[in-house]
Tab-separated table of C-alpha atoms in Angstrom:
chain	number	residue	atom	x	y	z
A	1	MET	CA	0.000	0.000	0.000
A	2	LEU	CA	1.124	3.522	-0.753
A	3	THR	CA	2.777	4.960	2.341
A	4	LYS	CA	3.454	8.490	3.468
A	5	TYR	CA	6.667	10.423	2.924
A	6	ARG	CA	7.653	12.710	5.754
A	7	PRO	CA	10.687	14.910	6.375
A	8	VAL	CA	13.324	13.612	8.751
A	9	THR	CA	13.984	17.291	9.145
A	10	LEU	CA	11.745	19.893	7.651
A	11	LEU	CA	14.710	22.260	7.961
A	12	CYS	CA	16.664	20.387	5.326
A	13	CYS	CA	13.584	19.517	3.262
A	14	ARG	CA	14.235	15.832	3.726
A	15	LYS	CA	11.509	13.278	3.913
A	16	MET	CA	10.323	10.575	6.204
A	17	ILE	CA	8.270	7.512	5.317
A	18	PHE	CA	5.815	6.136	7.820
A	19	CYS	CA	3.745	3.025	7.416
A	20	VAL	CA	0.639	4.840	8.587
A	21	GLY	CA	-0.772	3.993	5.174
A	22	LEU	CA	-1.516	0.615	6.687
A	23	LEU	CA	-4.027	2.322	8.956
A	24	LEU	CA	-6.172	3.038	5.921
A	25	LEU	CA	-7.097	-0.617	5.990
A	26	PHE	CA	-9.237	0.124	9.040
A	27	PHE	CA	-11.108	2.978	7.348
A	28	THR	CA	-11.578	1.894	3.736
A	29	GLN	CA	-15.314	1.499	4.227
A	30	VAL	CA	-15.724	4.828	6.025
A	31	LYS	CA	-15.627	7.568	3.376
A	32	GLY	CA	-18.985	9.212	3.946
A	33	GLN	CA	-18.100	11.546	6.815
A	34	GLU	CA	-18.038	15.195	5.842
A	35	PHE	CA	-17.490	18.543	7.508
A	36	PHE	CA	-20.537	20.794	7.571
A	37	PHE	CA	-21.526	24.297	8.603
A	38	SER	CA	-24.447	24.787	10.947
A	39	GLY	CA	-27.267	27.073	9.877
A	40	ASN	CA	-27.100	28.883	6.546
A	41	GLN	CA	-23.352	29.453	6.425
A	42	ILE	CA	-21.665	28.165	3.271
A	43	LYS	CA	-18.193	29.755	3.415
A	44	GLN	CA	-15.444	30.735	5.853
A	45	SER	CA	-12.002	32.322	5.742
A	46	LEU	CA	-9.349	31.168	8.205
A	47	PRO	CA	-5.730	32.350	8.648
A	48	PHE	CA	-2.991	29.745	8.991
A	49	LYS	CA	0.575	29.650	10.256
A	50	SER	CA	3.121	28.954	7.531
A	51	ILE	CA	6.030	27.069	9.086
A	52	LYS	CA	8.690	25.580	6.829
A	53	ASN	CA	6.187	25.688	3.950
A	54	LEU	CA	3.563	23.741	5.931
A	55	ILE	CA	0.005	24.890	6.657
A	56	VAL	CA	-0.732	24.797	10.396
A	57	ILE	CA	-4.342	25.378	11.472
A	58	PRO	CA	-6.238	25.229	14.784
A	59	VAL	CA	-8.450	22.159	15.236
A	60	PHE	CA	-10.855	21.400	18.079
A	61	ILE	CA	-11.184	17.738	19.071
A	62	ASN	CA	-14.277	16.628	20.997
A	63	GLY	CA	-14.898	20.263	21.895
A	64	LYS	CA	-11.427	20.781	23.376
A	65	GLY	CA	-8.518	22.778	22.023
A	66	PRO	CA	-7.537	24.439	19.839
A	67	PHE	CA	-4.766	22.048	18.858
A	68	ASP	CA	-2.387	22.910	16.025
A	69	PHE	CA	-2.633	20.429	13.130
A	70	VAL	CA	-0.918	20.321	9.742
A	71	LEU	CA	-3.397	20.600	6.871
A	72	ASP	CA	-2.084	17.825	4.690
A	73	THR	CA	-3.338	16.597	1.321
A	74	GLY	CA	-1.070	13.582	1.732
A	75	VAL	CA	-3.065	11.870	4.505
A	76	GLY	CA	-6.372	10.027	4.489
A	77	PRO	CA	-7.720	9.507	8.033
A	78	MET	CA	-6.910	12.169	10.600
A	79	ILE	CA	-3.680	11.268	12.400
A	80	VAL	CA	-2.949	12.316	15.973
A	81	THR	CA	0.836	12.318	16.369
A	82	GLU	CA	1.158	13.740	19.870
A	83	PRO	CA	0.367	10.925	22.322
A	84	SER	CA	-0.255	13.307	25.241
A	85	ILE	CA	-3.543	14.229	23.604
A	86	ILE	CA	-4.839	10.812	24.680
A	87	ASP	CA	-4.548	11.791	28.350
A	88	SER	CA	-6.204	15.162	27.840
A	89	LEU	CA	-9.269	13.904	25.988
A	90	ASP	CA	-12.118	11.608	26.900
A	91	PHE	CA	-11.745	9.001	24.166
A	92	ASN	CA	-14.399	6.317	24.346
A	93	MET	CA	-14.325	2.971	22.619
A	94	LEU	CA	-10.753	3.343	21.394
A	95	ARG	CA	-9.409	0.286	19.658
A	96	LYS	CA	-5.730	-0.545	20.060
A	97	ILE	CA	-3.918	-2.016	17.079
A	98	LYS	CA	-0.366	-2.902	16.194
A	99	VAL	CA	1.118	-1.448	13.011
A	100	THR	CA	3.930	-3.624	11.760
A	101	GLY	CA	6.774	-2.288	9.639
A	102	LEU	CA	9.049	-4.363	7.503
A	103	GLY	CA	11.515	-6.148	9.704
A	104	VAL	CA	11.142	-3.996	12.835
A	105	GLU	CA	9.247	-4.011	16.089
A	106	THR	CA	5.555	-3.295	15.935
A	107	VAL	CA	4.226	0.145	16.827
A	108	GLU	CA	1.084	0.545	18.888
A	109	ALA	CA	-1.650	2.873	17.691
A	110	TYR	CA	-5.292	3.545	18.466
A	111	VAL	CA	-8.064	3.844	15.900
A	112	SER	CA	-11.438	5.430	16.370
A	113	GLN	CA	-14.481	6.444	14.386
A	114	ASN	CA	-16.114	8.157	17.369
A	115	ILE	CA	-14.183	11.426	17.436
A	116	ASN	CA	-15.643	14.818	16.524
A	117	ALA	CA	-13.550	17.664	15.126
A	118	SER	CA	-14.080	21.253	14.075
A	119	ILE	CA	-12.103	23.701	11.940
A	120	GLY	CA	-13.400	27.224	12.270
A	121	ARG	CA	-17.179	26.901	12.251
A	122	ALA	CA	-17.123	23.682	10.238
A	123	LYS	CA	-17.697	20.454	12.139
A	124	ILE	CA	-17.428	16.742	11.474
A	125	GLU	CA	-18.801	13.857	13.504
A	126	HIS	CA	-17.172	10.429	13.704
A	127	ILE	CA	-14.056	11.372	11.739
A	128	PRO	CA	-11.813	8.331	11.052
A	129	THR	CA	-8.782	8.832	13.285
A	130	ALA	CA	-5.492	7.086	13.973
A	131	ILE	CA	-3.677	7.958	17.204
A	132	LEU	CA	-0.032	6.963	17.364
A	133	LYS	CA	1.128	5.788	20.766
A	134	GLU	CA	4.633	7.104	20.065
A	135	ASP	CA	5.350	10.476	18.478
A	136	LEU	CA	7.046	9.078	15.378
A	137	PHE	CA	6.718	12.304	13.395
A	138	ASN	CA	8.326	14.628	15.969
A	139	LEU	CA	6.472	17.474	14.259
A	140	SER	CA	6.704	19.661	17.348
A	141	GLY	CA	10.464	19.339	17.528
A	142	HIS	CA	11.010	20.118	13.845
A	143	LEU	CA	8.420	22.898	13.546
A	144	GLY	CA	9.162	24.611	16.831
A	145	ILE	CA	5.559	24.720	18.044
A	146	LYS	CA	3.369	22.106	19.659
A	147	VAL	CA	1.745	20.175	16.802
A	148	TYR	CA	-0.765	17.428	17.524
A	149	GLY	CA	-1.274	15.788	14.165
A	150	LEU	CA	-2.358	15.944	10.553
A	151	ILE	CA	-5.741	16.318	8.907
A	152	GLY	CA	-6.478	16.024	5.224
A	153	PHE	CA	-8.966	14.083	3.116
A	154	ASN	CA	-12.169	14.596	5.103
A	155	PHE	CA	-11.698	18.364	5.105
A	156	PHE	CA	-10.684	18.679	1.442
A	157	ASN	CA	-13.439	16.322	0.335
A	158	SER	CA	-16.098	18.373	2.147
A	159	PHE	CA	-15.350	21.781	0.637
A	160	MET	CA	-13.825	23.690	-2.205
A	161	VAL	CA	-10.644	24.690	-0.388
A	162	ASP	CA	-8.834	27.809	-1.583
A	163	VAL	CA	-5.270	27.680	-0.210
A	164	ARG	CA	-3.834	31.163	-0.510
A	165	TYR	CA	-0.156	30.727	0.249
A	166	SER	CA	0.367	34.395	-0.657
A	167	GLU	CA	-1.891	35.486	2.220
A	168	ASN	CA	-1.408	32.653	4.748
A	169	ARG	CA	-5.134	32.032	4.537
A	170	ILE	CA	-7.560	29.298	3.509
A	171	ILE	CA	-11.071	29.983	2.276
A	172	PHE	CA	-13.394	26.986	2.278
A	173	SER	CA	-16.932	26.713	0.963
A	174	TYR	CA	-19.383	24.029	-0.076
A	175	PRO	CA	-18.507	22.600	-3.511
A	176	TYR	CA	-21.962	23.436	-4.846
A	177	SER	CA	-21.780	27.104	-3.772
A	178	ARG	CA	-21.016	29.852	-6.241
A	179	VAL	CA	-17.229	30.193	-6.412
A	180	LYS	CA	-15.022	32.512	-8.436
A	181	TYR	CA	-12.188	30.345	-9.695
A	182	ARG	CA	-8.852	31.951	-10.493
A	183	GLY	CA	-5.969	30.830	-12.657
A	184	LYS	CA	-5.476	27.690	-14.739
A	185	LYS	CA	-7.837	24.740	-14.394
A	186	VAL	CA	-5.960	21.426	-14.075
A	187	PRO	CA	-7.478	17.947	-13.599
A	188	ILE	CA	-6.484	15.808	-10.625
A	189	GLU	CA	-7.246	12.228	-9.594
A	190	ILE	CA	-8.270	11.196	-6.100
A	191	GLU	CA	-6.856	7.764	-5.267
A	192	ASN	CA	-6.578	6.208	-1.801
A	193	LEU	CA	-8.006	9.472	-0.420
A	194	LYS	CA	-5.136	11.537	-1.893
A	195	PRO	CA	-4.802	13.901	-4.908
A	196	TYR	CA	-2.553	13.140	-7.882
A	197	ILE	CA	-1.601	15.446	-10.728
A	198	THR	CA	0.150	14.992	-14.064
A	199	ALA	CA	3.186	17.169	-14.755
A	200	ASP	CA	5.903	17.262	-17.429
A	201	VAL	CA	9.347	16.775	-15.940
A	202	GLN	CA	12.797	16.968	-17.490
A	203	VAL	CA	15.415	15.601	-15.123
A	204	GLN	CA	18.476	16.510	-17.190
A	205	ASP	CA	19.076	18.096	-20.613
A	206	SER	CA	16.974	15.451	-22.289
A	207	GLY	CA	13.384	15.097	-23.377
A	208	ALA	CA	10.561	15.772	-20.939
A	209	VAL	CA	8.346	12.931	-19.757
A	210	LYS	CA	4.875	13.007	-18.257
A	211	GLY	CA	4.775	11.965	-14.647
A	212	LYS	CA	2.079	11.322	-12.064
A	213	PHE	CA	2.761	13.022	-8.741
A	214	LEU	CA	1.142	13.031	-5.329
A	215	MET	CA	0.222	16.609	-4.324
A	216	ASP	CA	1.511	16.785	-0.766
A	217	THR	CA	0.954	19.993	1.195
A	218	GLY	CA	2.315	18.182	4.258
A	219	ALA	CA	5.847	17.756	2.858
A	220	SER	CA	8.149	20.770	2.992
A	221	HIS	CA	10.400	19.846	0.064
A	222	ALA	CA	9.730	20.884	-3.555
A	223	LEU	CA	9.955	17.573	-5.407
A	224	SER	CA	10.806	13.912	-5.008
A	225	MET	CA	11.630	11.821	-8.076
A	226	GLU	CA	11.076	8.115	-7.450
A	227	MET	CA	10.533	6.343	-10.762
A	228	ILE	CA	10.577	6.920	-14.528
A	229	ASP	CA	9.575	4.369	-17.175
A	230	GLY	CA	9.133	1.670	-14.570
A	231	GLY	CA	12.635	1.946	-13.154
A	232	ALA	CA	15.134	4.086	-11.308
A	233	VAL	CA	15.619	7.750	-12.168
A	234	THR	CA	19.071	8.720	-13.433
A	235	VAL	CA	20.422	11.171	-10.879
A	236	PRO	CA	22.131	14.297	-12.258
A	237	GLU	CA	25.909	14.330	-11.992
A	238	ARG	CA	25.997	17.196	-9.525
A	239	LYS	CA	24.451	15.769	-6.391
A	240	ILE	CA	24.958	15.277	-2.684
A	241	LYS	CA	24.394	12.163	-0.623
A	242	ALA	CA	21.515	12.475	1.782
A	243	ASN	CA	19.434	10.546	4.243
A	244	LEU	CA	16.078	11.291	2.624
A	245	GLY	CA	13.955	9.672	5.242
A	246	MET	CA	13.139	7.024	7.756
A	247	SER	CA	10.568	4.292	7.634
A	248	LEU	CA	9.538	1.743	10.204
A	249	SER	CA	11.930	-0.531	8.335
A	250	GLY	CA	14.982	1.721	8.355
A	251	GLN	CA	16.619	4.690	6.680
A	252	ILE	CA	15.939	5.717	3.101
A	253	LYS	CA	19.185	6.739	1.442
A	254	GLY	CA	19.552	8.693	-1.762
A	255	TYR	CA	20.665	11.990	-3.237
A	256	ILE	CA	19.645	15.625	-3.469
A	257	ALA	CA	20.087	17.194	-6.909
A	258	ARG	CA	18.388	19.636	-9.251
A	259	VAL	CA	15.801	18.737	-11.872
A	260	HIS	CA	16.254	20.682	-15.123
A	261	GLN	CA	12.605	21.714	-15.299
A	262	ILE	CA	9.069	20.781	-14.375
A	263	SER	CA	5.863	22.117	-15.911
A	264	LEU	CA	2.754	22.431	-13.770
A	265	GLY	CA	-0.368	23.930	-15.277
A	266	ASP	CA	1.025	26.542	-17.655
A	267	GLN	CA	4.025	27.384	-15.440
A	268	VAL	CA	7.561	26.126	-16.045
A	269	PHE	CA	10.020	25.920	-13.153
A	270	THR	CA	13.746	25.346	-13.681
A	271	ASN	CA	16.596	24.130	-11.467
A	272	VAL	CA	14.184	22.586	-9.004
A	273	VAL	CA	15.751	20.982	-5.907
A	274	SER	CA	14.646	17.360	-5.764
A	275	GLY	CA	15.196	14.266	-3.696
A	276	PHE	CA	16.176	11.035	-5.462
A	277	PRO	CA	15.565	8.131	-3.061
A	278	ASP	CA	17.330	4.864	-3.761
A	279	TYR	CA	14.967	2.989	-6.058
A	280	ASN	CA	15.765	-0.505	-4.817
A	281	THR	CA	15.092	0.540	-1.234
A	282	ILE	CA	11.770	2.306	-1.711
A	283	ALA	CA	10.419	-0.132	-4.290
A	284	ASP	CA	9.982	-2.614	-1.433
A	285	LYS	CA	7.931	-0.114	0.581
A	286	ILE	CA	5.943	1.951	-1.925
A	287	ASP	CA	3.753	0.949	-4.853
A	288	LEU	CA	5.686	2.839	-7.516
A	289	THR	CA	3.260	1.739	-10.230
A	290	LYS	CA	0.901	4.431	-8.892
A	291	ARG	CA	3.186	7.460	-9.126
A	292	ASN	CA	6.488	8.864	-10.325
A	293	GLY	CA	7.091	10.992	-7.269
A	294	ASN	CA	5.594	13.690	-5.133
A	295	LEU	CA	5.201	17.467	-5.256
A	296	GLY	CA	5.779	19.136	-1.907
A	297	ALA	CA	4.916	22.514	-0.494
A	298	ASP	CA	8.119	24.298	-1.529
A	299	LEU	CA	6.776	24.040	-5.077
A	300	LEU	CA	3.045	24.173	-4.359
A	301	ARG	CA	3.393	27.400	-2.360
A	302	LYS	CA	4.306	29.210	-5.572
A	303	PHE	CA	0.599	29.068	-6.410
A	304	ASP	CA	-2.636	29.989	-4.748
A	305	ILE	CA	-4.518	26.710	-5.221
A	306	GLN	CA	-8.238	26.005	-5.253
A	307	PHE	CA	-8.922	22.319	-4.568
A	308	ASN	CA	-12.180	20.682	-5.651
A	309	TYR	CA	-11.873	17.010	-4.705
A	310	GLN	CA	-15.459	16.074	-5.530
A	311	GLN	CA	-15.193	17.247	-9.137
A	312	GLN	CA	-11.484	16.311	-9.290
A	313	PHE	CA	-9.867	19.518	-10.471
A	314	ILE	CA	-7.783	22.376	-9.105
A	315	TYR	CA	-7.119	25.938	-10.198
A	316	LEU	CA	-3.528	27.157	-10.088
A	317	LYS	CA	-2.750	30.870	-9.900
A	318	PRO	CA	0.947	31.850	-9.650
A	319	ASN	CA	1.615	34.147	-6.699
A	320	LYS	CA	4.431	36.331	-5.360
A	321	TYR	CA	6.594	33.285	-4.627
A	322	ALA	CA	6.453	31.940	-8.197
A	323	ARG	CA	9.721	33.487	-9.349
A	324	LEU	CA	11.760	32.826	-6.232
A	325	PRO	CA	14.589	30.344	-6.925
A	326	PHE	CA	14.680	26.937	-5.266
A	327	GLU	CA	17.437	26.691	-2.688
A	328	HIS	CA	18.736	23.871	-0.541
A	329	ASP	CA	20.201	24.003	2.963
A	330	MET	CA	23.779	25.328	2.687
A	331	VAL	CA	24.891	24.213	6.172
A	332	GLY	CA	24.244	20.474	5.995
A	333	MET	CA	22.738	19.673	9.364
A	334	VAL	CA	19.454	19.123	11.174
A	335	VAL	CA	18.401	21.564	13.886
A	336	TYR	CA	15.428	20.734	16.088
A	337	LEU	CA	13.884	21.716	19.395
A	338	ASP	CA	14.245	19.263	22.249
A	339	GLN	CA	10.995	17.360	22.783
A	340	GLN	CA	11.156	17.754	26.562
A	341	GLU	CA	12.532	21.288	26.710
A	342	TYR	CA	11.315	23.204	23.685
A	343	LYS	CA	13.710	26.096	24.228
A	344	ARG	CA	16.801	23.964	23.570
A	345	PHE	CA	17.998	24.054	19.962
A	346	LEU	CA	19.908	20.852	19.267
A	347	ILE	CA	21.875	19.626	16.278
A	348	GLY	CA	20.724	16.321	14.855
A	349	GLU	CA	22.180	14.503	11.887
A	350	ILE	CA	25.071	16.153	10.016
A	351	ASP	CA	25.732	15.517	6.321
A	352	GLU	CA	28.973	13.915	5.298
A	353	ASN	CA	31.550	16.483	4.063
A	354	SER	CA	29.118	19.329	4.651
A	355	PRO	CA	30.120	22.816	5.870
A	356	ALA	CA	28.795	21.884	9.313
A	357	GLU	CA	30.947	18.743	9.489
A	358	ARG	CA	34.068	20.516	8.218
A	359	ALA	CA	33.585	23.257	10.818
A	360	GLY	CA	33.589	20.652	13.597
A	361	LEU	CA	29.940	20.714	14.668
A	362	CYS	CA	28.629	17.473	16.156
A	363	ALA	CA	25.295	15.782	16.664
A	364	LYS	CA	23.737	16.648	20.044
A	365	ASP	CA	25.568	19.995	20.232
A	366	GLU	CA	23.300	22.640	21.718
A	367	ILE	CA	23.092	25.951	19.841
A	368	ILE	CA	22.794	28.828	22.323
A	369	GLY	CA	23.507	31.707	19.943
A	370	VAL	CA	23.641	32.555	16.223
A	371	ASN	CA	25.514	35.573	14.846
A	372	PHE	CA	25.956	36.925	18.379
A	373	LYS	CA	22.230	36.861	19.135
A	374	PRO	CA	20.626	34.490	21.658
A	375	VAL	CA	19.140	31.558	19.814
A	376	ASP	CA	15.730	32.134	21.372
A	377	SER	CA	15.482	35.328	19.299
A	378	TYR	CA	15.125	33.025	16.276
A	379	THR	CA	12.419	30.606	15.245
A	380	LEU	CA	13.241	27.379	13.421
A	381	ASN	CA	11.737	29.077	10.370
A	382	ASP	CA	14.247	31.928	10.746
A	383	LEU	CA	17.160	29.493	10.892
A	384	THR	CA	15.850	27.602	7.865
A	385	GLU	CA	15.865	30.780	5.803
A	386	LEU	CA	19.251	31.827	7.162
A	387	PHE	CA	20.802	28.496	6.202
A	388	LYS	CA	19.577	28.940	2.609
A	389	SER	CA	20.324	32.644	2.368
A	390	SER	CA	23.590	33.169	0.470
A	391	ASN	CA	26.519	31.174	-0.817
A	392	ALA	CA	29.810	31.902	1.043
A	393	ARG	CA	28.065	33.743	3.878
A	394	ASN	CA	29.550	33.156	7.322
A	395	VAL	CA	27.252	32.062	10.141
A	396	ILE	CA	28.654	32.152	13.683
A	397	PHE	CA	27.293	29.557	16.103
A	398	GLU	CA	27.661	29.714	19.867
A	399	ILE	CA	27.783	26.073	20.964
A	400	TYR	CA	27.380	24.345	24.313
A	401	ARG	CA	29.094	20.933	24.515
A	402	ASP	CA	30.479	18.933	27.427
A	403	ASP	CA	30.013	21.772	29.943
A	404	ARG	CA	31.888	24.283	27.809
A	405	VAL	CA	30.855	27.112	25.483
A	406	PHE	CA	32.711	27.994	22.275
A	407	TYR	CA	32.148	29.589	18.869
A	408	VAL	CA	32.122	27.884	15.482
A	409	VAL	CA	32.125	29.716	12.141
A	410	VAL	CA	30.377	27.907	9.289
A	411	LYS	CA	30.718	29.180	5.730
A	412	LEU	CA	27.526	28.514	3.773
A	413	GLU	CA	28.068	26.533	0.586
A	414	LYS	CA	25.734	26.045	-2.336
A	415	ARG	CA	26.374	22.341	-2.757
A	416	ILE	CA	24.025	21.629	-5.690
């Protein structure tokens, strides 16, 4: 079954695979639930937080909250990723299941069809929900705010959803209501509760091919190329090794490189940063006959997008981000907030032969200052933009390690 890509670190636009797709098996017969407005309301506008390209919205669960959730076209049932929510809510009739990865220990999760949710003034009763016993996603640590989960299909399937990345706002209305569509109309397909789109892609200076891509607002990267013509994609010569993700069955290795161009609607984007996961590894975990890759939010945010799942089309209108170039992390390391103490900025994985490694930074180092400012004056979003800001720029880190404080200068490097 098609599984879900997720970033190991949203900072570096890497991706993580989780076998939560298996949970769809428990909800395949439950597709009728829809959000609805009470009374005569047919439309609402709601601001969202944009964090590392992701859409974060407030959601009420069983009348309690609000809880921050990622609005994610790449998920089917609602997924609760923060296990503490189980203690704070009165969940009745929860069913415990074991989700088994490939060759690893099983992971406990809860499933329920007796949970109510609301977004703005729209409500849904008995939304299919999976609650992970362990916080596998670590969304809070990588986004820098407390995030409780992901919500997708039931919301998008209930409304025409206008995602205005240019305004950090969504406008949602009943599909049958009178709507002014803007931009280029493009067909999509809804399969396994997720939207797919056809796009022309040219990996290198060769002919373009048509590809089928998952539209994934819950992935911060721009593009992932997984398969062409039934086999592996030839990776461009200029590339860097990367750990593209983690599944329940282990790490997903591959490369980061640039795709020559991709055409979406009537827009052509060039030099697009893309992940190239190892084909032999992911072919055992993902049904690659269904797609060639996935389009993430670093590309999708260049449009304001109107989604109409029920009639299976979208409208794409280029916005103020359309002409911004695609850039990759120029430091080569993961930075996250400690799960227990959210004010501690820690270094996670460091890329081989990256500027961070050459400067002597190490995993588990604590960052207490950047460019002579206390680190708490930055958000993780700020650091993400700083690390992609300019080739050859010096960034000065104040580091705490082994009961000592010292400074490390890292020279940013455009590696691809």
